[in-house]
Tab-separated table of C-alpha atoms and ligand atoms in Angstrom:
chain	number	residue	atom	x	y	z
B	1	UNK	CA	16.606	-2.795	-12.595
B	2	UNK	CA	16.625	-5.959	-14.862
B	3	UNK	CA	13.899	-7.287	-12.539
B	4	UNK	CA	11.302	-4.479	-13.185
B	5	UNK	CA	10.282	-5.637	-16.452
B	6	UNK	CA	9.495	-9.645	-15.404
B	7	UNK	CA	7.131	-8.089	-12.472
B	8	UNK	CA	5.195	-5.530	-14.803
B	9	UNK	CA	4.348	-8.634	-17.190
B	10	UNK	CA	3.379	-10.993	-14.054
B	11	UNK	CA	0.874	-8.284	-13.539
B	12	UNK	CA	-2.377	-9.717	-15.392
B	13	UNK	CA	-5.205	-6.277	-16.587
B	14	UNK	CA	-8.461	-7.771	-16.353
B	15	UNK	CA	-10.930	-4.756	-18.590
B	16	UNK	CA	-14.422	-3.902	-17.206
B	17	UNK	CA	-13.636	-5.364	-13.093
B	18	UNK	CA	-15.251	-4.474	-11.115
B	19	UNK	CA	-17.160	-1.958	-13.391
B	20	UNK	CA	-17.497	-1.438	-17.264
B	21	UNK	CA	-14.795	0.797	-18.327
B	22	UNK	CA	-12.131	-0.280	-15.309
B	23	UNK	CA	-8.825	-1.794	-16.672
B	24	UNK	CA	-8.374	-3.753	-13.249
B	25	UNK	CA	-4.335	-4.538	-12.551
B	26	UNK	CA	-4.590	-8.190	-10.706
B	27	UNK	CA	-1.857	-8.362	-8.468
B	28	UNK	CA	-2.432	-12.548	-7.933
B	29	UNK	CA	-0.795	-13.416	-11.266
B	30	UNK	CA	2.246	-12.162	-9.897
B	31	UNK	CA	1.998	-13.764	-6.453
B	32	UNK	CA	1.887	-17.136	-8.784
B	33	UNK	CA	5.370	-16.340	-10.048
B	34	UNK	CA	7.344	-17.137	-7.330
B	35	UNK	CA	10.587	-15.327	-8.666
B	36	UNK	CA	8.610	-12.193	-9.870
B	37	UNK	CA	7.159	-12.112	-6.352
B	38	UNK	CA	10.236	-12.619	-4.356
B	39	UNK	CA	12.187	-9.827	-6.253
B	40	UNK	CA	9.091	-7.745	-5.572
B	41	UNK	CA	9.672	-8.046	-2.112
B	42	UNK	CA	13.510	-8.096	-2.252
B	43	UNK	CA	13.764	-4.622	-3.867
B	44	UNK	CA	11.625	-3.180	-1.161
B	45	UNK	CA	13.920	-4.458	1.653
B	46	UNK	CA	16.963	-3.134	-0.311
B	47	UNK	CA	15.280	0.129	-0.283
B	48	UNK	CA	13.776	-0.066	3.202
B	49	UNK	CA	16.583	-2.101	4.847
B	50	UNK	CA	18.662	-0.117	7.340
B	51	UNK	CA	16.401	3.067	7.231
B	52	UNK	CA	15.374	2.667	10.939
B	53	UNK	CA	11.938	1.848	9.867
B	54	UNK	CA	10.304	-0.058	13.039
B	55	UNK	CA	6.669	-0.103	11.543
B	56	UNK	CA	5.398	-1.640	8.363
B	57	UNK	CA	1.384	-0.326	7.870
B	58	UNK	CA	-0.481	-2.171	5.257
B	59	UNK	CA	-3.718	-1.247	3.727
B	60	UNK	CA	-6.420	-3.991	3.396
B	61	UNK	CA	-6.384	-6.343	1.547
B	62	UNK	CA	-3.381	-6.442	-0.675
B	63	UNK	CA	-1.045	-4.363	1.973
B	64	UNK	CA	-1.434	-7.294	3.833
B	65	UNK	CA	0.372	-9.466	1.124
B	66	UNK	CA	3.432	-7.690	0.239
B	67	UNK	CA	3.484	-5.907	3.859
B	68	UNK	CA	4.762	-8.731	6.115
B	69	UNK	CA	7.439	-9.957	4.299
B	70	UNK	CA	8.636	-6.562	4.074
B	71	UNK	CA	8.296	-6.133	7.988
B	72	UNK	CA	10.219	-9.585	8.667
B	73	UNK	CA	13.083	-9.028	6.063
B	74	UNK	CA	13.386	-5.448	7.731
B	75	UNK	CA	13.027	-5.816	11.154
B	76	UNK	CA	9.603	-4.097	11.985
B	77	UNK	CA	6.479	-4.832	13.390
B	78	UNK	CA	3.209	-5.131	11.299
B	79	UNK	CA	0.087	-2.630	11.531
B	80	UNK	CA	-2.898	-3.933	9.587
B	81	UNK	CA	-4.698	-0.982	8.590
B	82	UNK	CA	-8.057	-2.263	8.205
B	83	UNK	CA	-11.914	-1.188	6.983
B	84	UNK	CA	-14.192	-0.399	9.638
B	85	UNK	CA	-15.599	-3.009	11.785
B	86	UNK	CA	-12.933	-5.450	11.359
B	87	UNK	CA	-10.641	-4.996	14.115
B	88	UNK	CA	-11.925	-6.036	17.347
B	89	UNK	CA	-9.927	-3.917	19.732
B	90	UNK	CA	-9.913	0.083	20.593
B	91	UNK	CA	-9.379	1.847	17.051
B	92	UNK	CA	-8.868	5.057	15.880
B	93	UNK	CA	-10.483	5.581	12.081
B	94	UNK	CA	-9.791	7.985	9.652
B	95	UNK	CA	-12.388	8.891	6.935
B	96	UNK	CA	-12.248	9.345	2.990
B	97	UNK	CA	-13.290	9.933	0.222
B	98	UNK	CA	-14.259	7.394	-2.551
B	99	UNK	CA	-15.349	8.353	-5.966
B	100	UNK	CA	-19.071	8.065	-4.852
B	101	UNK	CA	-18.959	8.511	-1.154
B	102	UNK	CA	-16.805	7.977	1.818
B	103	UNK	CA	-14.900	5.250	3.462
B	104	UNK	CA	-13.054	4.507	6.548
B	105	UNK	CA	-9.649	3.086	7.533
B	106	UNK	CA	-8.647	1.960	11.051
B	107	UNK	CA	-5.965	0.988	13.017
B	108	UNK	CA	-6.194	-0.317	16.751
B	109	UNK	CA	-5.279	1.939	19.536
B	110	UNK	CA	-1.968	1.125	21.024
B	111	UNK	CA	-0.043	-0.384	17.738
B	112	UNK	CA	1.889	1.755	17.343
B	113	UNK	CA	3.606	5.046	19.114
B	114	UNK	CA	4.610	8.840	19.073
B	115	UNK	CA	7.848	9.022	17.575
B	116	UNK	CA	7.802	5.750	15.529
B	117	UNK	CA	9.435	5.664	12.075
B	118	UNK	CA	6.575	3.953	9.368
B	119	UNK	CA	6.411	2.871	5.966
B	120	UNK	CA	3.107	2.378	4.254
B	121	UNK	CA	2.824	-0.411	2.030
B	122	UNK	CA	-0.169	-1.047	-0.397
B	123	UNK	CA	-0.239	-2.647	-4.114
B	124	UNK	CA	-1.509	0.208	-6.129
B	125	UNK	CA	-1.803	3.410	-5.975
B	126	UNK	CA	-4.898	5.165	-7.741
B	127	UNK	CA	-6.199	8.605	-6.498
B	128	UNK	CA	-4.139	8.635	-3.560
B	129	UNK	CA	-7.553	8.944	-1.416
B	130	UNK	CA	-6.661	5.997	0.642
B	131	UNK	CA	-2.758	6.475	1.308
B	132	UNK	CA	-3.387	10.153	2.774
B	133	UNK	CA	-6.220	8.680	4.508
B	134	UNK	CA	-3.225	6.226	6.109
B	135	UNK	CA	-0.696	9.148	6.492
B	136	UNK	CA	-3.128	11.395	8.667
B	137	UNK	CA	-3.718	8.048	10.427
B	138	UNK	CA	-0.437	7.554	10.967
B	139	UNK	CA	0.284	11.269	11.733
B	140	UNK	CA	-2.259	11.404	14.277
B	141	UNK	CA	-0.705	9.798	16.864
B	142	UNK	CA	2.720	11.208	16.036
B	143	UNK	CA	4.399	8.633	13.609
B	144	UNK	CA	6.603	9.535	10.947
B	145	UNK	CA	5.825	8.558	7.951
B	146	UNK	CA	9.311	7.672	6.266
B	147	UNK	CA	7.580	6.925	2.835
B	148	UNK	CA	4.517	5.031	0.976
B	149	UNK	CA	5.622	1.825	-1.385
B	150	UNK	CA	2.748	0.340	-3.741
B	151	UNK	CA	3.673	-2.188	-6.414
B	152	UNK	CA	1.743	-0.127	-8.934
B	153	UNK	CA	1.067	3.473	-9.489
B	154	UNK	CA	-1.571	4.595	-12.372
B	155	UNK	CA	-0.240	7.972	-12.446
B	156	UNK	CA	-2.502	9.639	-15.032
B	157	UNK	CA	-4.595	9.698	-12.189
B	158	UNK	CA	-1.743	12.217	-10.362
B	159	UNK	CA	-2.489	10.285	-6.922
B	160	UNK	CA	1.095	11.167	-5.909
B	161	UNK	CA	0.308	14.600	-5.607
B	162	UNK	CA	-2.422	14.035	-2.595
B	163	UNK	CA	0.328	12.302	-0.265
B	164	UNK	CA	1.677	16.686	0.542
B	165	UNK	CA	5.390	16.014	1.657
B	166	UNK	CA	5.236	11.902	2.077
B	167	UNK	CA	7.364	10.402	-0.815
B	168	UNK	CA	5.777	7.937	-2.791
B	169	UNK	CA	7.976	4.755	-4.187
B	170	UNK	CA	6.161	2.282	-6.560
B	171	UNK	CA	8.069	-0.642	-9.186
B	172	UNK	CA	5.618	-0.054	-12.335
B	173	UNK	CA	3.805	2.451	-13.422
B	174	UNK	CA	0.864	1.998	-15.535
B	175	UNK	CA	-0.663	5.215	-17.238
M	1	LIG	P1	-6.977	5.159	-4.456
M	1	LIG	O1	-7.442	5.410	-3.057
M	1	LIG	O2	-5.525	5.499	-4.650
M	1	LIG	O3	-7.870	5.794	-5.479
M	1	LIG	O4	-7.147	3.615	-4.744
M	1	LIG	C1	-6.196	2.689	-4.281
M	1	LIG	C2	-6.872	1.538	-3.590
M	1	LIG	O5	-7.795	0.903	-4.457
M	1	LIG	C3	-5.849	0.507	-3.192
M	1	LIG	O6	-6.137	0.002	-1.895
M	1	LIG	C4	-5.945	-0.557	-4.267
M	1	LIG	O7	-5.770	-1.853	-3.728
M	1	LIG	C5	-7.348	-0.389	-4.835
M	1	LIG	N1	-7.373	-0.423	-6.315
M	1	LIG	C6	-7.904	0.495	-7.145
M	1	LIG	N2	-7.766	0.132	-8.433
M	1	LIG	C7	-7.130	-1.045	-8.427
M	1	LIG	C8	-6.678	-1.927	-9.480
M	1	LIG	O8	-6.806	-1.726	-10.687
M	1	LIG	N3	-6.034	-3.055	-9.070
M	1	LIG	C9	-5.837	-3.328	-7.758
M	1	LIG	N4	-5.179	-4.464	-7.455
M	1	LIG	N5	-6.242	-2.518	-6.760
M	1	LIG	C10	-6.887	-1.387	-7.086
């Protein structure tokens, strides 16, 4: 797709954020390009459009960018997925692992329900530690999870292969 190319290069690396040795992808360069960010959210709802999806999940912080529009355009609700001791309501949390210790993701009780079709958005996709820790969330309380979307995907790190039988869908990959 012709538009692939124009969103990879809105994507500024900044090296050594937010440790030495880190080549961080920024994701706000591209929210600054206003046609690289609509066709970023365009050929998600051509994907997701249709596909009976009633729940868009997004992962803090930059889920909750690229997820609403997505939810709009398609017709589905929005589930924050947040980290702990944000939301204010009943939640259910999910813990995982970080590459020095452990982390939490929650979602309030109630959101969403047994039997609901989801699609998990987030912008990139390293280890894969936090979108399984969204799928078992997800799966918990009897959701489907249709498929995970992330703008970016650095597959040397073989995240991918942590998400078991959830398909994974990203627009750039980055080794
Ligand atoms: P994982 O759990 O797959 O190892 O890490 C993915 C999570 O870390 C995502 O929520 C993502 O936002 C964040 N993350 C890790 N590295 C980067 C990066 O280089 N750029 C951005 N924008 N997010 C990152």
């Amino acid at each position: 797709d012709p538009r692939i190319p124009k969103i990879s290069s809105a994507i500024r690396v900044i090296p050594n954020f937010p440790k030495p040795g880190i080549m961080f992808q920024d994701i706000t360069t591209l929210l600054l390009d206003t046609k690289a960010f609509s066709d970023t959210i365009d050929l998600f709802v051509e994907r997701y459009k249709g596909q009976n999806i009633s729940v868009v999940a997004g992962i803090e912080a930059r889920g909750f960018i690229f997820g609403p529009p997505i939810a709009l355009a398609i017709g589905a609700k929005f589930v924050p997925m947040r980290k702990p001791n944000k939301l204010p309501g009943e939640v259910i949390s999910e813990e995982y692992s970080l590459e020095y210790g452990k982390d939490k993701m929650e979602m309030h009780v109630g959101a969403v329900q047994a039997g609901e079709r989801a699609l998990i958005i987030d912008d990139l996709v390293a280890t894969g530690g936090t979108l399984s820790a969204a799928i078992r969330l997800l799966e918990r309380v009897g959701v489907h999870v249709v498929e995970c979307a992330c703008v970016i995907e650095l597959s040397g790190l073989k995240g991918r292969e942590r998400l078991g039988d959830t398909p994974l869908f990203v627009l750039v990959n980055s080794a």
